[in-house]
Amino acid sequence: MVNNAAIVNEGSGWQRVIAINLTAVIVGTKLAAAHMRKDKGGKGGRIVSTLSVAGLVQSHMTPVYCATKHGVRAYITGLCKDPTRPDQGIEYAMIAPDAVDTPMFQSVDSNRVLFWDELKDEMKRRMMKPQAVGEAFLQLLRSDVINGAILQVDIQGKTFRHMECVNDGVTFDPSKAF
Ligand SMILES: NC(=O)C1=CN([C@@H]2O[C@H](COP(=O)(O)OP(=O)(O)OC[C@H]3O[C@@H](n4cnc5c(N)ncnc54)[C@H](O)[C@@H]3O)[C@@H](O)[C@H]2O)C=CC1
Ligand SMILES: CCCCC/C=C\C=C\C(=O)C/C=C\C/C=C\CCCC(=O)O
């Protein structure tokens, strides 16, 4: 199951950004896990959530969007450490792209995004094609163990990180997965 939908513009109100980017991830994950868990008759599986560099760093870019991505990281990190998770047979992981050339980026409302004039050139310099994220996603799914992983994707390439080690450069070691 993949939690991917999100919005960045606050045109309909910042509460809507929280509803779609964070509340819906929690609701969807609960529904999926209840269906998937092996200890309740399901087949187990993987739940991957699309984060963002905005969920790894503190930035002055649109702060509500940033808060929702940090919230997703905290929520999913908690689930991946649940002591009953191995019996449930569910793995949790995230993928954290830098700027990607998608309708989200193209539809930024420059009147509503603080510092957009300052940020847009920097973001265009770092911009990746969506295919780069798709390839990284497949790499994540092909890995034998993914619970506790964040796959960070930027123009430098891809880095697997442990959820708790996003800032100190520690890369993902499956034997240390939760
Ligand atoms: N474009 C970028 O620079 C980056 C995007 N991301 C993340 O990647 C994910 C995908 O975003 P993009 O493809 O870039 O944006 P996008 O705007 O192209 O796609 C977002 C999708 O979410 C869906 N969606 C929005 N609100 C919804 C709702 N209420 N119910 C159901 N579906 C809804 C839209 O229909 C759309 O298909 C998001 O989680 C975003 O935060 C992460 C890092 C960078
Ligand atoms: C300022 C709002 C930008 C909105 C652009 C559209 C989509 C962005 C989606 C993201 O998930 C964020 C992508 C890139 C963020 C870029 C920079 C954040 C700061 C990073 C840093 O300080 O290193």
Coordinates of C-alpha atoms and ligand atoms in Angstrom, one line a residue:
M1 CA 0.0 0.0 0.0
V2 CA 1.4 3.4 -0.9
N3 CA 0.5 6.8 0.8
N4 CA 1.4 9.2 -2.0
A5 CA -1.3 11.9 -2.4
A6 CA -0.4 15.4 -1.0
I7 CA -0.9 19.1 -1.8
V8 CA 1.4 22.0 -1.2
N9 CA -0.8 25.1 -2.0
E10 CA -2.8 26.4 0.9
G11 CA -5.5 27.9 -1.4
S12 CA -8.3 26.0 0.4
G13 CA -6.8 26.7 3.8
W14 CA -3.9 25.2 5.7
Q15 CA -6.2 22.8 7.5
R16 CA -6.8 21.1 4.2
V17 CA -3.0 20.6 3.8
I18 CA -3.0 18.8 7.1
A19 CA -6.1 16.8 6.3
I20 CA -4.7 15.4 3.0
N21 CA -1.0 15.1 3.8
L22 CA -1.2 13.9 7.4
T23 CA -4.7 12.9 8.6
A24 CA -5.4 10.9 5.4
V25 CA -2.0 9.0 5.8
I26 CA -3.0 8.0 9.3
V27 CA -6.5 6.9 8.3
G28 CA -5.3 5.1 5.2
T29 CA -2.5 3.3 7.0
K30 CA -4.8 2.1 9.8
L31 CA -7.3 0.7 7.3
A32 CA -4.6 -1.0 5.2
A33 CA -2.8 -2.4 8.3
A34 CA -6.1 -3.8 9.7
H35 CA -6.6 -5.6 6.4
M36 CA -3.1 -6.8 5.9
R37 CA -2.0 -8.0 9.3
K38 CA -1.1 -11.7 9.4
D39 CA -2.1 -12.1 13.0
K40 CA -5.7 -11.2 12.0
G41 CA -5.9 -13.4 9.0
G42 CA -4.3 -11.1 6.4
K43 CA -1.3 -11.8 4.2
G44 CA 1.1 -9.1 5.6
G45 CA 2.8 -6.7 3.2
R46 CA 4.5 -3.3 2.9
I47 CA 3.3 0.2 3.5
V48 CA 5.4 2.9 1.8
S49 CA 4.8 6.5 2.4
T50 CA 6.0 9.4 0.2
L51 CA 7.8 11.9 2.4
S52 CA 9.9 14.7 1.1
V53 CA 13.1 16.4 1.8
A54 CA 10.7 18.8 3.6
G55 CA 10.2 16.0 6.2
L56 CA 13.9 15.6 6.8
V57 CA 15.1 19.1 7.3
Q58 CA 13.8 22.3 9.0
S59 CA 13.3 24.9 6.4
H60 CA 11.5 28.2 5.9
M61 CA 9.7 26.8 2.9
T62 CA 6.0 26.5 3.3
P63 CA 5.8 25.6 7.0
V64 CA 2.5 23.7 7.1
Y65 CA 3.5 21.4 4.3
C66 CA 6.8 20.9 6.1
A67 CA 5.0 20.1 9.4
T68 CA 2.8 17.5 7.7
K69 CA 5.8 15.7 6.2
H70 CA 7.6 15.7 9.6
G71 CA 4.3 14.4 11.1
V72 CA 4.2 11.5 8.6
R73 CA 7.8 10.6 9.5
A74 CA 7.1 10.5 13.2
Y75 CA 3.9 8.5 12.7
I76 CA 5.4 5.9 10.4
T77 CA 8.6 5.7 12.5
G78 CA 6.4 4.8 15.5
L79 CA 4.7 2.0 13.7
C80 CA 7.9 0.5 12.4
K81 CA 9.0 0.1 16.0
D82 CA 5.8 -1.4 17.3
P83 CA 6.8 -4.7 19.1
T84 CA 3.8 -6.5 17.6
R85 CA 4.8 -5.5 14.1
P86 CA 6.7 -8.7 13.3
D87 CA 3.6 -10.8 14.1
Q88 CA 1.6 -8.5 11.9
G89 CA 4.0 -9.2 9.0
I90 CA 3.9 -5.6 7.9
E91 CA 7.0 -3.5 7.0
Y92 CA 7.0 0.3 6.9
A93 CA 9.3 2.5 4.8
M94 CA 9.4 5.9 3.3
I95 CA 10.8 7.6 0.2
A96 CA 12.0 11.2 0.5
P97 CA 12.6 13.0 -2.8
D98 CA 14.0 16.4 -3.3
A99 CA 12.3 18.7 -5.9
V100 CA 10.6 16.8 -8.7
D101 CA 9.2 18.1 -11.9
T102 CA 5.5 17.2 -11.4
P103 CA 2.1 19.2 -11.5
M104 CA 2.6 19.9 -7.8
F105 CA 5.7 21.9 -8.5
Q106 CA 4.3 23.5 -11.7
S107 CA 1.1 24.6 -9.8
V108 CA 2.8 26.5 -7.0
D109 CA 0.7 29.6 -6.2
S110 CA 3.5 32.1 -6.0
N111 CA 1.2 34.5 -4.2
R112 CA 0.7 32.0 -1.3
V113 CA 4.1 30.4 -1.0
L114 CA 6.4 32.5 1.2
F115 CA 9.9 33.1 -0.3
W116 CA 8.9 31.5 -3.6
D117 CA 11.0 34.1 -5.6
E118 CA 14.0 33.2 -3.5
L119 CA 13.4 29.4 -3.6
K120 CA 12.3 28.7 -7.2
D121 CA 15.7 29.0 -8.9
E122 CA 17.3 26.9 -6.2
M123 CA 14.6 24.3 -6.5
K124 CA 14.8 24.3 -10.3
R125 CA 18.6 23.6 -10.0
R126 CA 17.8 20.6 -7.9
M127 CA 14.8 19.4 -9.9
M128 CA 14.6 15.7 -10.8
K129 CA 12.5 13.9 -13.4
P130 CA 9.7 11.8 -11.9
Q131 CA 11.4 8.7 -13.4
A132 CA 14.2 9.1 -10.9
V133 CA 11.8 8.7 -8.1
G134 CA 10.0 5.8 -9.8
E135 CA 13.3 3.9 -10.2
A136 CA 14.2 4.6 -6.6
F137 CA 10.8 3.3 -5.5
L138 CA 11.3 0.0 -7.4
Q139 CA 14.7 -0.3 -5.8
L140 CA 13.1 0.0 -2.4
L141 CA 10.5 -2.6 -3.2
R142 CA 13.1 -5.0 -4.5
S143 CA 15.1 -4.9 -1.2
D144 CA 14.7 -7.9 1.1
V145 CA 14.1 -5.9 4.2
I146 CA 12.8 -2.4 4.3
N147 CA 11.2 -1.9 7.7
G148 CA 12.7 1.3 9.2
A149 CA 14.2 2.6 5.9
I150 CA 13.9 6.1 4.4
L151 CA 15.2 6.2 0.8
Q152 CA 16.4 9.7 0.2
V153 CA 16.5 10.7 -3.5
D154 CA 18.1 13.8 -4.9
I155 CA 20.2 14.8 -7.9
Q156 CA 23.3 13.3 -6.3
G157 CA 21.6 9.9 -6.3
K158 CA 19.9 7.6 -3.7
T159 CA 20.7 7.0 -0.1
F160 CA 19.1 4.5 2.2
R161 CA 18.8 5.8 5.7
H162 CA 17.4 4.6 9.0
M163 CA 14.4 6.6 10.0
E164 CA 16.1 7.8 13.1
C165 CA 19.4 8.7 11.4
V166 CA 18.4 11.1 8.7
N167 CA 20.7 13.9 9.8
D168 CA 23.9 12.1 10.7
G169 CA 24.6 10.3 7.5
V170 CA 24.0 6.7 8.8
T171 CA 23.0 4.5 5.9
F172 CA 20.5 1.6 6.1
D173 CA 21.7 -1.7 7.3
P174 CA 18.8 -4.3 7.0
S175 CA 20.2 -6.4 9.9
K176 CA 19.5 -3.4 12.2
A177 CA 16.0 -3.0 10.9
F178 CA 13.3 -2.9 13.6
Ligands
LIG1 N1 7.0 17.4 -6.7 C1 7.9 17.6 -5.7 O1 8.8 18.4 -5.8 C2 7.9 16.6 -4.5 C3 6.8 15.9 -4.2 N2 6.8 15.1 -3.1 C4 5.7 14.3 -2.7 O2 5.4 13.3 -3.7 C5 4.0 13.0 -3.6 C6 3.4 13.1 -5.0 O3 3.4 14.4 -5.4 P1 3.6 14.9 -6.9 O4 3.4 13.8 -7.8 O5 4.7 15.8 -6.9 O6 2.3 15.9 -7.0 P2 1.0 15.9 -7.9 O7 0.3 17.1 -7.6 O8 1.4 15.6 -9.3 O9 0.3 14.5 -7.4 C7 -0.4 14.5 -6.2 C8 -1.6 13.6 -6.3 O10 -2.3 13.6 -5.1 C9 -3.7 13.5 -5.5 N3 -4.5 14.1 -4.4 C10 -4.4 15.4 -3.9 N4 -5.4 15.6 -3.0 C11 -6.1 14.4 -3.0 C12 -7.3 14.0 -2.3 N5 -7.9 14.8 -1.4 N6 -7.7 12.7 -2.5 C13 -7.1 11.9 -3.3 N7 -6.0 12.3 -4.0 C14 -5.6 13.5 -3.9 C15 -3.8 14.3 -6.8 O11 -4.9 14.0 -7.5 C16 -2.5 13.9 -7.5 O12 -2.7 12.8 -8.3 C17 3.4 13.8 -2.6 O13 3.4 13.1 -1.4 C18 4.4 15.0 -2.5 O14 4.4 15.6 -1.2 C19 8.0 14.9 -2.3 C20 9.1 15.6 -2.7 C21 9.1 16.6 -3.8
LIG2 C1 8.5 26.7 -1.1 C2 7.4 25.8 -1.5 C3 7.9 25.0 -2.6 C4 6.8 24.2 -3.3 C5 7.4 23.5 -4.4 C6 6.5 22.4 -4.8 C7 6.7 21.2 -4.4 C8 7.6 20.8 -3.4 C9 7.5 19.6 -2.8 C10 8.4 19.1 -1.8 O1 8.2 18.1 -1.2 C11 9.6 19.9 -1.5 C12 10.7 19.7 -2.4 C13 11.8 20.4 -2.3 C14 12.0 21.4 -1.2 C15 13.2 22.2 -1.4 C16 13.8 22.7 -0.4 C17 13.5 22.6 1.0 C18 14.7 23.0 1.8 C19 15.8 22.0 1.7 C20 17.0 22.3 2.4 O2 17.0 23.2 3.3 O3 18.0 21.7 2.1

